[in-house]
Tab-separated table of C-alpha atoms in Angstrom:
chain	number	residue	atom	x	y	z
A	1	UNK	CA	32.361	-10.618	31.538
A	2	UNK	CA	33.710	-7.965	29.204
A	3	UNK	CA	31.953	-7.522	25.856
A	4	UNK	CA	33.452	-5.304	23.193
A	5	UNK	CA	35.058	-3.025	25.751
A	6	UNK	CA	31.839	-2.584	27.779
A	7	UNK	CA	31.000	-4.399	30.904
A	8	UNK	CA	28.031	-6.754	30.735
A	9	UNK	CA	26.578	-8.791	33.544
A	10	UNK	CA	25.537	-12.355	32.991
A	11	UNK	CA	22.422	-11.913	35.143
A	12	UNK	CA	21.297	-8.731	33.491
A	13	UNK	CA	18.041	-9.002	31.522
A	14	UNK	CA	18.523	-5.684	29.706
A	15	UNK	CA	21.045	-5.648	26.828
A	16	UNK	CA	23.829	-3.305	27.583
A	17	UNK	CA	25.871	-1.157	25.134
A	18	UNK	CA	28.158	-3.088	22.801
A	19	UNK	CA	31.083	-1.694	20.877
A	20	UNK	CA	29.965	-2.609	17.341
A	21	UNK	CA	31.036	-2.040	13.763
A	22	UNK	CA	28.824	-0.855	10.998
A	23	UNK	CA	29.080	-4.211	9.314
A	24	UNK	CA	27.704	-5.893	12.431
A	25	UNK	CA	24.766	-3.466	12.539
A	26	UNK	CA	24.046	-4.024	8.869
A	27	UNK	CA	24.181	-7.837	9.400
A	28	UNK	CA	21.588	-7.633	12.215
A	29	UNK	CA	19.219	-5.549	10.152
A	30	UNK	CA	19.610	-7.887	7.221
A	31	UNK	CA	18.661	-10.775	9.494
A	32	UNK	CA	15.562	-8.891	10.649
A	33	UNK	CA	14.654	-7.994	7.109
A	34	UNK	CA	14.953	-11.600	5.911
A	35	UNK	CA	12.663	-12.736	8.714
A	36	UNK	CA	10.007	-10.045	8.416
A	37	UNK	CA	9.950	-8.565	4.942
A	38	UNK	CA	9.011	-11.762	3.013
A	39	UNK	CA	5.884	-12.191	5.180
A	40	UNK	CA	4.995	-8.476	4.797
A	41	UNK	CA	5.562	-8.656	1.071
A	42	UNK	CA	3.349	-11.747	0.792
A	43	UNK	CA	0.675	-10.051	2.816
A	44	UNK	CA	0.542	-7.100	0.416
A	45	UNK	CA	0.567	-9.529	-2.536
A	46	UNK	CA	-2.388	-11.452	-1.143
A	47	UNK	CA	-4.098	-8.154	-0.157
A	48	UNK	CA	-4.030	-6.870	-3.740
A	49	UNK	CA	-4.897	-10.191	-5.281
A	50	UNK	CA	-8.145	-10.209	-3.247
A	51	UNK	CA	-8.695	-6.458	-3.533
A	52	UNK	CA	-8.395	-6.171	-7.325
A	53	UNK	CA	-9.408	-9.566	-8.681
A	54	UNK	CA	-12.763	-7.956	-9.331
A	55	UNK	CA	-11.101	-6.073	-12.215
A	56	UNK	CA	-9.936	-9.290	-13.832
A	57	UNK	CA	-13.367	-10.915	-13.314
A	58	UNK	CA	-15.209	-7.836	-14.547
A	59	UNK	CA	-15.793	-8.816	-18.164
A	60	UNK	CA	-17.559	-12.175	-17.493
A	61	UNK	CA	-19.020	-11.365	-14.047
A	62	UNK	CA	-20.631	-8.155	-15.317
A	63	UNK	CA	-22.335	-10.054	-18.070
A	64	UNK	CA	-23.579	-12.804	-15.747
A	65	UNK	CA	-24.968	-10.630	-12.936
A	66	UNK	CA	-25.905	-7.629	-15.060
A	67	UNK	CA	-23.409	-4.974	-13.825
A	68	UNK	CA	-23.222	-1.681	-15.700
A	69	UNK	CA	-19.972	0.285	-15.920
A	70	UNK	CA	-21.224	2.619	-13.140
A	71	UNK	CA	-22.124	-0.262	-10.883
A	72	UNK	CA	-18.735	-1.842	-11.364
A	73	UNK	CA	-17.121	1.472	-10.474
A	74	UNK	CA	-19.288	1.692	-7.343
A	75	UNK	CA	-18.400	-1.852	-6.335
A	76	UNK	CA	-14.735	-1.158	-6.763
A	77	UNK	CA	-14.936	2.052	-4.743
A	78	UNK	CA	-17.180	0.829	-1.893
A	79	UNK	CA	-14.272	-1.228	-0.651
A	80	UNK	CA	-12.544	2.030	0.293
A	81	UNK	CA	-15.451	3.397	2.366
A	82	UNK	CA	-14.940	0.867	5.188
A	83	UNK	CA	-11.249	0.761	4.496
A	84	UNK	CA	-10.940	4.465	5.354
A	85	UNK	CA	-13.244	4.317	8.353
A	86	UNK	CA	-11.606	1.380	10.111
A	87	UNK	CA	-7.882	2.127	9.551
A	88	UNK	CA	-7.276	4.101	12.728
A	89	UNK	CA	-9.251	1.703	15.019
A	90	UNK	CA	-7.463	-1.231	13.420
A	91	UNK	CA	-4.001	0.232	14.065
A	92	UNK	CA	-4.839	1.028	17.632
A	93	UNK	CA	-5.894	-2.601	18.179
A	94	UNK	CA	-2.629	-3.752	16.571
A	95	UNK	CA	-0.645	-1.477	18.848
A	96	UNK	CA	-2.243	-3.191	21.869
A	97	UNK	CA	-2.320	-6.841	20.875
A	98	UNK	CA	0.748	-6.973	18.613
A	99	UNK	CA	1.362	-7.189	14.884
A	100	UNK	CA	1.449	-10.918	14.237
A	101	UNK	CA	-1.886	-11.655	15.989
A	102	UNK	CA	-3.876	-8.746	14.559
A	103	UNK	CA	-2.430	-9.026	10.997
A	104	UNK	CA	-3.258	-12.684	11.073
A	105	UNK	CA	-6.889	-11.945	12.104
A	106	UNK	CA	-7.214	-9.463	9.227
A	107	UNK	CA	-5.892	-11.941	6.724
A	108	UNK	CA	-8.211	-14.752	7.774
A	109	UNK	CA	-11.235	-12.370	7.773
A	110	UNK	CA	-10.661	-11.021	4.318
A	111	UNK	CA	-9.830	-14.429	2.934
A	112	UNK	CA	-13.343	-15.603	3.846
A	113	UNK	CA	-14.928	-12.393	2.470
A	114	UNK	CA	-13.033	-12.709	-0.808
A	115	UNK	CA	-14.076	-16.332	-1.332
A	116	UNK	CA	-17.734	-15.582	-0.641
A	117	UNK	CA	-17.734	-13.130	-3.558
A	118	UNK	CA	-17.943	-16.216	-5.785
A	119	UNK	CA	-21.582	-16.615	-4.773
A	120	UNK	CA	-22.976	-13.101	-5.502
A	121	UNK	CA	-25.851	-12.917	-7.949
A	122	UNK	CA	-26.545	-9.168	-8.108
A	123	UNK	CA	-24.974	-5.773	-7.553
A	124	UNK	CA	-26.243	-5.337	-3.961
A	125	UNK	CA	-24.699	-8.558	-2.757
A	126	UNK	CA	-21.403	-7.544	-4.391
A	127	UNK	CA	-21.597	-4.178	-2.656
A	128	UNK	CA	-22.022	-5.766	0.756
A	129	UNK	CA	-19.061	-8.133	0.345
A	130	UNK	CA	-16.843	-5.296	-0.927
A	131	UNK	CA	-17.674	-3.345	2.266
A	132	UNK	CA	-16.847	-6.343	4.429
A	133	UNK	CA	-13.575	-6.871	2.540
A	134	UNK	CA	-12.716	-3.236	3.215
A	135	UNK	CA	-13.176	-3.703	6.928
A	136	UNK	CA	-10.622	-6.497	7.129
A	137	UNK	CA	-8.101	-5.009	4.659
A	138	UNK	CA	-8.274	-1.591	6.291
A	139	UNK	CA	-5.445	-2.312	8.728
A	140	UNK	CA	-3.085	-3.889	6.227
A	141	UNK	CA	-0.914	-0.990	5.160
A	142	UNK	CA	-0.867	1.221	8.252
A	143	UNK	CA	-0.470	-1.960	10.256
A	144	UNK	CA	2.452	-3.240	8.243
A	145	UNK	CA	4.209	0.177	8.142
A	146	UNK	CA	3.876	0.565	11.874
A	147	UNK	CA	4.915	-3.025	12.536
A	148	UNK	CA	8.096	-2.631	10.419
A	149	UNK	CA	8.855	0.777	12.042
A	150	UNK	CA	9.227	-1.078	15.352
A	151	UNK	CA	12.191	-2.977	13.938
A	152	UNK	CA	13.894	-0.440	11.628
A	153	UNK	CA	15.062	3.200	12.155
A	154	UNK	CA	13.631	5.790	9.758
A	155	UNK	CA	16.873	5.842	7.723
A	156	UNK	CA	16.381	2.179	6.812
A	157	UNK	CA	12.677	2.225	6.027
A	158	UNK	CA	12.628	3.261	2.290
A	159	UNK	CA	14.149	-0.044	1.240
A	160	UNK	CA	11.943	-2.302	3.321
A	161	UNK	CA	8.839	-0.206	2.598
A	162	UNK	CA	9.652	-0.319	-1.111
A	163	UNK	CA	9.836	-4.100	-1.116
A	164	UNK	CA	6.758	-4.475	1.006
A	165	UNK	CA	4.695	-2.066	-1.066
A	166	UNK	CA	5.884	-3.712	-4.283
A	167	UNK	CA	3.524	-6.443	-3.234
A	168	UNK	CA	0.649	-4.212	-4.226
A	169	UNK	CA	1.304	-4.274	-7.985
A	170	UNK	CA	3.098	-7.637	-7.755
A	171	UNK	CA	-0.201	-9.023	-6.358
A	172	UNK	CA	-2.110	-7.641	-9.347
A	173	UNK	CA	0.579	-8.980	-11.702
A	174	UNK	CA	0.421	-12.449	-10.126
A	175	UNK	CA	-3.347	-12.208	-10.042
A	176	UNK	CA	-3.485	-11.845	-13.848
A	177	UNK	CA	-2.029	-15.238	-14.811
A	178	UNK	CA	-3.832	-16.807	-11.890
A	179	UNK	CA	-7.059	-15.293	-13.128
A	180	UNK	CA	-6.350	-16.577	-16.594
A	181	UNK	CA	-6.002	-20.110	-15.193
A	182	UNK	CA	-9.095	-19.882	-13.073
A	183	UNK	CA	-11.172	-18.272	-15.811
A	184	UNK	CA	-10.271	-21.196	-18.036
A	185	UNK	CA	-11.943	-23.507	-15.503
A	186	UNK	CA	-15.318	-22.171	-16.736
A	187	UNK	CA	-17.927	-24.950	-16.415
A	188	UNK	CA	-16.024	-27.169	-13.937
A	189	UNK	CA	-18.483	-28.409	-11.329
A	190	UNK	CA	-21.027	-26.024	-12.907
A	191	UNK	CA	-19.109	-22.990	-11.656
A	192	UNK	CA	-18.285	-20.089	-13.937
A	193	UNK	CA	-14.603	-19.210	-14.321
A	194	UNK	CA	-14.951	-15.931	-12.454
A	195	UNK	CA	-16.491	-17.836	-9.540
A	196	UNK	CA	-13.486	-20.139	-9.328
A	197	UNK	CA	-11.279	-17.010	-9.337
A	198	UNK	CA	-12.883	-15.583	-6.190
A	199	UNK	CA	-13.312	-18.906	-4.437
A	200	UNK	CA	-9.693	-20.056	-4.739
A	201	UNK	CA	-7.906	-16.724	-4.381
A	202	UNK	CA	-9.307	-16.288	-0.849
A	203	UNK	CA	-7.598	-19.435	0.393
A	204	UNK	CA	-3.982	-18.126	0.481
A	205	UNK	CA	-4.987	-15.237	2.764
A	206	UNK	CA	-6.376	-17.661	5.373
A	207	UNK	CA	-3.243	-19.811	5.261
A	208	UNK	CA	-0.858	-16.836	5.472
A	209	UNK	CA	-2.884	-15.417	8.424
A	210	UNK	CA	-2.295	-18.545	10.382
A	211	UNK	CA	1.403	-18.562	9.419
A	212	UNK	CA	1.924	-14.924	10.539
A	213	UNK	CA	0.302	-15.606	13.884
A	214	UNK	CA	2.614	-18.542	14.531
A	215	UNK	CA	5.913	-17.437	12.982
A	216	UNK	CA	6.390	-13.688	13.315
A	217	UNK	CA	7.883	-11.935	16.399
A	218	UNK	CA	5.871	-9.331	18.279
A	219	UNK	CA	8.912	-7.105	18.902
A	220	UNK	CA	12.679	-7.058	18.921
A	221	UNK	CA	12.556	-8.472	22.408
A	222	UNK	CA	10.516	-11.525	21.456
A	223	UNK	CA	12.060	-14.723	22.797
A	224	UNK	CA	14.274	-16.509	20.292
A	225	UNK	CA	14.177	-13.730	17.666
A	226	UNK	CA	17.620	-12.152	18.241
A	227	UNK	CA	20.580	-13.366	20.182
A	228	UNK	CA	21.836	-11.409	23.208
A	229	UNK	CA	24.724	-10.047	21.251
A	230	UNK	CA	22.472	-8.878	18.380
A	231	UNK	CA	20.177	-7.119	20.908
A	232	UNK	CA	23.256	-5.342	22.387
A	233	UNK	CA	24.294	-4.172	18.926
A	234	UNK	CA	20.890	-2.691	18.152
A	235	UNK	CA	20.611	-1.218	21.625
A	236	UNK	CA	23.855	0.664	21.067
A	237	UNK	CA	23.003	1.691	17.527
A	238	UNK	CA	19.524	3.137	18.244
A	239	UNK	CA	19.099	6.764	19.252
A	240	UNK	CA	17.515	7.251	22.670
A	241	UNK	CA	13.788	6.594	22.530
A	242	UNK	CA	11.284	8.882	24.203
A	243	UNK	CA	8.932	7.350	26.732
A	244	UNK	CA	5.241	7.033	25.730
A	245	UNK	CA	3.175	10.169	26.474
A	246	UNK	CA	1.569	9.850	29.835
A	247	UNK	CA	-2.114	10.537	30.322
A	248	UNK	CA	-5.009	10.262	27.813
A	249	UNK	CA	-5.769	13.934	27.609
A	250	UNK	CA	-2.029	14.861	27.127
A	251	UNK	CA	-1.750	12.124	24.475
A	252	UNK	CA	-4.726	13.466	22.560
A	253	UNK	CA	-3.297	16.998	22.716
A	254	UNK	CA	0.040	15.666	21.475
A	255	UNK	CA	-1.651	13.886	18.502
A	256	UNK	CA	-3.647	16.979	17.691
A	257	UNK	CA	-0.672	19.242	17.481
A	258	UNK	CA	1.820	16.829	15.919
A	259	UNK	CA	-0.396	15.026	13.409
A	260	UNK	CA	-3.890	16.392	12.839
A	261	UNK	CA	-2.863	20.089	12.820
A	262	UNK	CA	0.440	19.477	10.979
A	263	UNK	CA	0.120	21.536	7.799
A	264	UNK	CA	2.924	19.821	5.973
A	265	UNK	CA	1.358	16.410	6.544
A	266	UNK	CA	-1.900	17.763	5.106
A	267	UNK	CA	-0.035	18.961	1.997
A	268	UNK	CA	1.595	15.518	1.603
A	269	UNK	CA	-1.809	13.805	2.097
A	270	UNK	CA	-3.256	16.135	-0.550
A	271	UNK	CA	-0.541	15.140	-3.012
A	272	UNK	CA	-1.069	11.458	-2.158
A	273	UNK	CA	-4.800	11.871	-2.762
A	274	UNK	CA	-4.296	13.450	-6.130
A	275	UNK	CA	-1.771	10.922	-7.417
A	276	UNK	CA	-3.684	8.064	-5.691
A	277	UNK	CA	-6.734	8.826	-7.786
A	278	UNK	CA	-4.774	7.922	-10.907
A	279	UNK	CA	-3.173	4.954	-9.214
A	280	UNK	CA	-6.427	3.427	-8.088
A	281	UNK	CA	-8.240	4.112	-11.306
A	282	UNK	CA	-5.460	2.374	-13.204
A	283	UNK	CA	-5.388	-0.455	-10.722
A	284	UNK	CA	-9.012	-1.455	-11.228
A	285	UNK	CA	-9.600	-0.359	-14.840
A	286	UNK	CA	-6.366	-1.394	-16.645
A	287	UNK	CA	-7.892	-4.751	-17.898
A	288	UNK	CA	-10.898	-2.906	-19.297
A	289	UNK	CA	-8.674	-0.225	-20.902
A	290	UNK	CA	-6.599	-2.987	-22.507
A	291	UNK	CA	-9.766	-4.750	-23.589
A	292	UNK	CA	-10.894	-1.572	-25.397
A	293	UNK	CA	-7.532	-1.057	-27.070
A	294	UNK	CA	-7.116	-4.602	-28.379
A	295	UNK	CA	-10.644	-4.572	-29.716
A	296	UNK	CA	-9.728	-1.721	-32.035
A	297	UNK	CA	-11.558	1.197	-30.434
A	298	UNK	CA	-8.715	3.152	-28.928
A	299	UNK	CA	-10.305	3.806	-25.524
A	300	UNK	CA	-13.912	4.255	-26.699
A	301	UNK	CA	-15.471	1.140	-25.178
A	302	UNK	CA	-18.892	1.622	-26.917
A	303	UNK	CA	-17.198	1.373	-30.310
A	304	UNK	CA	-15.242	-1.757	-29.402
A	305	UNK	CA	-15.804	-4.808	-31.573
A	306	UNK	CA	-17.658	-7.459	-29.625
A	307	UNK	CA	-15.876	-10.816	-29.576
A	308	UNK	CA	-17.326	-14.292	-29.049
A	309	UNK	CA	-13.925	-15.777	-28.248
A	310	UNK	CA	-14.283	-17.608	-24.928
A	311	UNK	CA	-10.552	-17.064	-24.293
A	312	UNK	CA	-10.750	-13.276	-24.711
A	313	UNK	CA	-10.937	-12.615	-20.931
A	314	UNK	CA	-7.910	-14.861	-20.382
A	315	UNK	CA	-5.896	-13.005	-23.043
A	316	UNK	CA	-6.740	-9.615	-21.486
A	317	UNK	CA	-5.773	-10.911	-18.037
A	318	UNK	CA	-2.397	-12.089	-19.315
A	319	UNK	CA	-1.676	-8.736	-21.067
A	320	UNK	CA	-2.547	-6.945	-17.801
A	321	UNK	CA	0.341	-8.800	-16.126
A	322	UNK	CA	2.952	-6.657	-17.919
A	323	UNK	CA	2.159	-3.172	-16.574
A	324	UNK	CA	1.462	-4.532	-13.127
A	325	UNK	CA	4.738	-6.427	-13.040
A	326	UNK	CA	6.713	-3.344	-14.151
A	327	UNK	CA	4.966	-1.342	-11.442
A	328	UNK	CA	6.029	-3.853	-8.798
A	329	UNK	CA	9.634	-3.693	-9.991
A	330	UNK	CA	9.558	0.116	-9.894
A	331	UNK	CA	8.451	0.124	-6.270
A	332	UNK	CA	11.427	-2.027	-5.245
A	333	UNK	CA	13.954	-0.255	-7.426
A	334	UNK	CA	13.019	3.283	-6.524
A	335	UNK	CA	12.676	2.399	-2.862
A	336	UNK	CA	16.353	1.219	-3.049
A	337	UNK	CA	17.514	4.360	-4.853
A	338	UNK	CA	15.634	6.556	-2.416
A	339	UNK	CA	17.480	4.959	0.493
A	340	UNK	CA	20.842	4.891	-1.321
A	341	UNK	CA	20.804	8.566	-2.265
A	342	UNK	CA	19.025	9.785	0.836
A	343	UNK	CA	16.294	11.456	-1.208
A	344	UNK	CA	12.532	11.442	-0.782
A	345	UNK	CA	10.900	14.471	-2.398
A	346	UNK	CA	12.686	14.430	-5.788
A	347	UNK	CA	11.834	10.785	-6.165
A	348	UNK	CA	8.155	11.498	-5.545
A	349	UNK	CA	8.226	14.503	-7.923
A	350	UNK	CA	9.953	12.693	-10.749
A	351	UNK	CA	7.842	9.550	-10.652
A	352	UNK	CA	4.528	11.356	-10.302
A	353	UNK	CA	5.438	13.678	-13.165
A	354	UNK	CA	6.370	10.777	-15.472
A	355	UNK	CA	3.314	8.828	-14.535
A	356	UNK	CA	0.918	11.774	-14.948
A	357	UNK	CA	2.356	12.768	-18.354
A	358	UNK	CA	2.202	9.182	-19.626
A	359	UNK	CA	-1.457	8.848	-18.684
A	360	UNK	CA	-2.277	12.234	-20.221
A	361	UNK	CA	-0.733	11.001	-23.487
A	362	UNK	CA	-2.282	7.522	-23.298
A	363	UNK	CA	-5.637	8.295	-25.086
A	364	UNK	CA	-3.829	10.044	-27.976
A	365	UNK	CA	-1.109	7.386	-28.286
A	366	UNK	CA	-3.670	4.609	-28.156
A	367	UNK	CA	-5.476	6.193	-31.064
A	368	UNK	CA	-2.306	6.343	-33.083
A	369	UNK	CA	-1.097	2.807	-32.421
A	370	UNK	CA	-2.104	0.106	-29.919
A	371	UNK	CA	1.546	-0.636	-29.086
A	372	UNK	CA	2.316	3.023	-28.370
A	373	UNK	CA	-0.758	3.142	-26.119
A	374	UNK	CA	0.390	0.022	-24.279
A	375	UNK	CA	3.854	1.515	-23.743
A	376	UNK	CA	2.332	4.675	-22.314
A	377	UNK	CA	0.124	2.515	-20.028
A	378	UNK	CA	3.207	0.617	-18.766
A	379	UNK	CA	5.254	3.800	-18.127
A	380	UNK	CA	2.254	5.399	-16.377
A	381	UNK	CA	2.060	2.390	-14.012
A	382	UNK	CA	5.743	2.691	-13.232
A	383	UNK	CA	5.372	6.394	-12.386
A	384	UNK	CA	2.327	6.262	-10.108
A	385	UNK	CA	3.471	3.071	-8.255
A	386	UNK	CA	7.183	3.682	-7.915
A	387	UNK	CA	7.103	6.258	-5.149
A	388	UNK	CA	5.765	4.015	-2.342
A	389	UNK	CA	9.002	3.583	-0.344
A	390	UNK	CA	10.096	7.191	-0.710
A	391	UNK	CA	6.746	8.737	0.111
A	392	UNK	CA	5.981	6.629	3.162
A	393	UNK	CA	9.469	7.157	4.565
A	394	UNK	CA	9.037	10.918	4.001
A	395	UNK	CA	5.827	10.981	5.968
A	396	UNK	CA	7.289	8.752	8.679
A	397	UNK	CA	10.062	11.327	9.258
A	398	UNK	CA	7.417	13.733	10.696
A	399	UNK	CA	6.363	11.211	13.316
A	400	UNK	CA	7.671	10.097	16.680
A	401	UNK	CA	7.327	6.800	18.502
A	402	UNK	CA	4.218	8.107	20.315
A	403	UNK	CA	2.260	9.137	17.211
A	404	UNK	CA	3.451	6.641	14.591
A	405	UNK	CA	0.502	4.264	15.024
A	406	UNK	CA	-2.093	6.971	14.794
A	407	UNK	CA	-0.174	9.083	12.207
A	408	UNK	CA	0.343	6.205	9.713
A	409	UNK	CA	-3.336	5.199	9.976
A	410	UNK	CA	-4.414	8.866	9.609
A	411	UNK	CA	-2.260	9.336	6.513
A	412	UNK	CA	-3.517	6.101	4.930
A	413	UNK	CA	-7.110	6.874	5.718
A	414	UNK	CA	-6.993	10.203	3.927
A	415	UNK	CA	-4.929	8.883	1.102
A	416	UNK	CA	-7.332	5.999	0.554
A	417	UNK	CA	-10.171	8.425	-0.221
A	418	UNK	CA	-8.639	8.429	-3.698
A	419	UNK	CA	-9.574	4.755	-3.906
A	420	UNK	CA	-13.118	5.708	-3.138
A	421	UNK	CA	-13.433	8.381	-5.779
A	422	UNK	CA	-11.024	7.244	-8.538
A	423	UNK	CA	-12.618	3.987	-9.685
A	424	UNK	CA	-16.199	5.278	-9.112
A	425	UNK	CA	-15.715	8.484	-11.129
A	426	UNK	CA	-13.976	6.460	-13.836
A	427	UNK	CA	-17.054	4.195	-14.129
A	428	UNK	CA	-19.481	7.130	-14.131
A	429	UNK	CA	-17.596	8.968	-16.903
A	430	UNK	CA	-17.244	5.767	-18.915
A	431	UNK	CA	-21.027	5.218	-18.839
A	432	UNK	CA	-21.793	8.891	-19.606
A	433	UNK	CA	-19.348	9.323	-22.459
A	434	UNK	CA	-18.942	5.819	-23.905
A	435	UNK	CA	-15.200	6.265	-23.472
A	436	UNK	CA	-12.455	5.908	-20.869
A	437	UNK	CA	-10.562	8.985	-22.108
A	438	UNK	CA	-12.145	11.657	-19.789
A	439	UNK	CA	-11.328	9.748	-16.657
A	440	UNK	CA	-7.722	9.080	-17.725
A	441	UNK	CA	-7.150	12.733	-18.684
A	442	UNK	CA	-8.592	13.983	-15.409
A	443	UNK	CA	-6.682	11.595	-13.124
A	444	UNK	CA	-3.477	12.149	-15.129
A	445	UNK	CA	-3.751	15.903	-14.691
A	446	UNK	CA	-4.276	15.425	-10.936
A	447	UNK	CA	-1.035	13.418	-10.783
A	448	UNK	CA	0.939	16.145	-12.532
A	449	UNK	CA	-0.500	18.656	-10.020
A	450	UNK	CA	0.643	16.445	-7.123
A	451	UNK	CA	4.166	16.399	-8.638
A	452	UNK	CA	4.221	20.173	-8.969
A	453	UNK	CA	2.997	20.727	-5.421
A	454	UNK	CA	5.523	18.409	-3.805
A	455	UNK	CA	8.343	20.045	-5.780
A	456	UNK	CA	7.398	23.511	-4.590
A	457	UNK	CA	7.125	22.450	-0.968
A	458	UNK	CA	10.508	20.575	-1.006
A	459	UNK	CA	12.291	23.196	1.074
A	460	UNK	CA	9.244	23.627	3.287
A	461	UNK	CA	9.245	19.879	3.901
A	462	UNK	CA	12.817	20.065	5.148
A	463	UNK	CA	12.073	23.012	7.433
A	464	UNK	CA	8.887	21.395	8.773
A	465	UNK	CA	10.735	18.181	9.425
A	466	UNK	CA	13.159	20.044	11.703
A	467	UNK	CA	10.213	21.948	13.263
A	468	UNK	CA	8.285	18.735	13.952
A	469	UNK	CA	11.240	17.254	15.750
A	470	UNK	CA	11.645	20.431	17.853
A	471	UNK	CA	7.870	20.436	18.531
A	472	UNK	CA	8.064	16.807	19.770
A	473	UNK	CA	10.884	17.793	22.136
A	474	UNK	CA	8.807	20.752	23.397
A	475	UNK	CA	5.715	18.570	24.157
A	476	UNK	CA	7.805	16.008	25.864
A	477	UNK	CA	9.217	18.757	28.103
A	478	UNK	CA	5.759	20.177	28.750
A	479	UNK	CA	4.346	16.898	29.945
A	480	UNK	CA	7.395	15.998	31.952
A	481	UNK	CA	8.966	13.059	30.159
């Protein structure tokens, strides 16, 4: 028969070219987004609920099992040790077995690890479970980014990445009222409130893992996912794809030259590390910073008035919802504006600059007035969390089909080193100085430096993007594909 002006055979298994309109293309991608993005968003929500609930349990749990500020910082950071180590292996497994199966396995694994945290009785046990949690959560973000990249072209990734990554702070925002509810269950069945928090918040991960295994497609060609006409539309819309690099040694050489030795990617990873230090410190320490402010000590926790109010932890958890919710909104909104205005670097620069300056001003403003300090905290969260869609799309533009899996895992591994150092250094400085101010000033300054660096390399980024595409073409020619 004749389809859209192009011949198509009824017995042909491969979708042929289809004369399509832009509206038809947009409609197909909307369909894909509605089927995939809600699951990916929920996975990041659950990921951050289970990753950061330790911050909301910190006040009561620390008292019960005898954690110091330094030990809490170490426990928060140890998660990132295994998270960094296992990201690349995890993504390579995902590439071989498919996204739905492997992402489901990760969810189920970390759900059990999160629930088991309810039974720790000392710092060492907490350290071990945080390491185990890091193993299973390691593949979450490089895995999701790579999985979505199989369904969307680079030009359409900022929006879907922005929504997906909004789940990070949305998860923490949702975790706060959930934590308030679970903490209020203190004494039920002789469990402490913080134990209920860990025990119950691991269950959604297990349920979602089963759901992703059963309901998500492995690829665009998965049976029943798209109609034949929709596959024709996408087949006509996509640029020609390069074949996979043939041969293990040639593949390693290709990765070495296009990813590991790519100077611009290293500059971007350096910026992500600097700004990520502030992001991760704020992620884990915001409830404790709010606790110090509302107790009348600015950010000097040793001078804070001790309270015997059993609902104090619940109140702090609820207040923590506000900056985390704003951060989630900023990720979605600025992911959309980045895609709409075709801009990546200026978005990253502006948001990092705003976030860094707000955190630099936070200790001073908190000393002047608690409300001013809280406003600075909210704006700081918006700044350091809003760049997710723009930054990840920017890094993706330097990658090809052959190195995306490795490249995304490599970028996330290096970037996640900030999660290892940020919370741990914040805890050490808090113990040594009796205040949170030094850590906030240091991490805020690092974020401003990240903004400055990415602004100055803006033109270089554009040139290197063109160079990386030419380099990919050259290597394909050299290895005969």
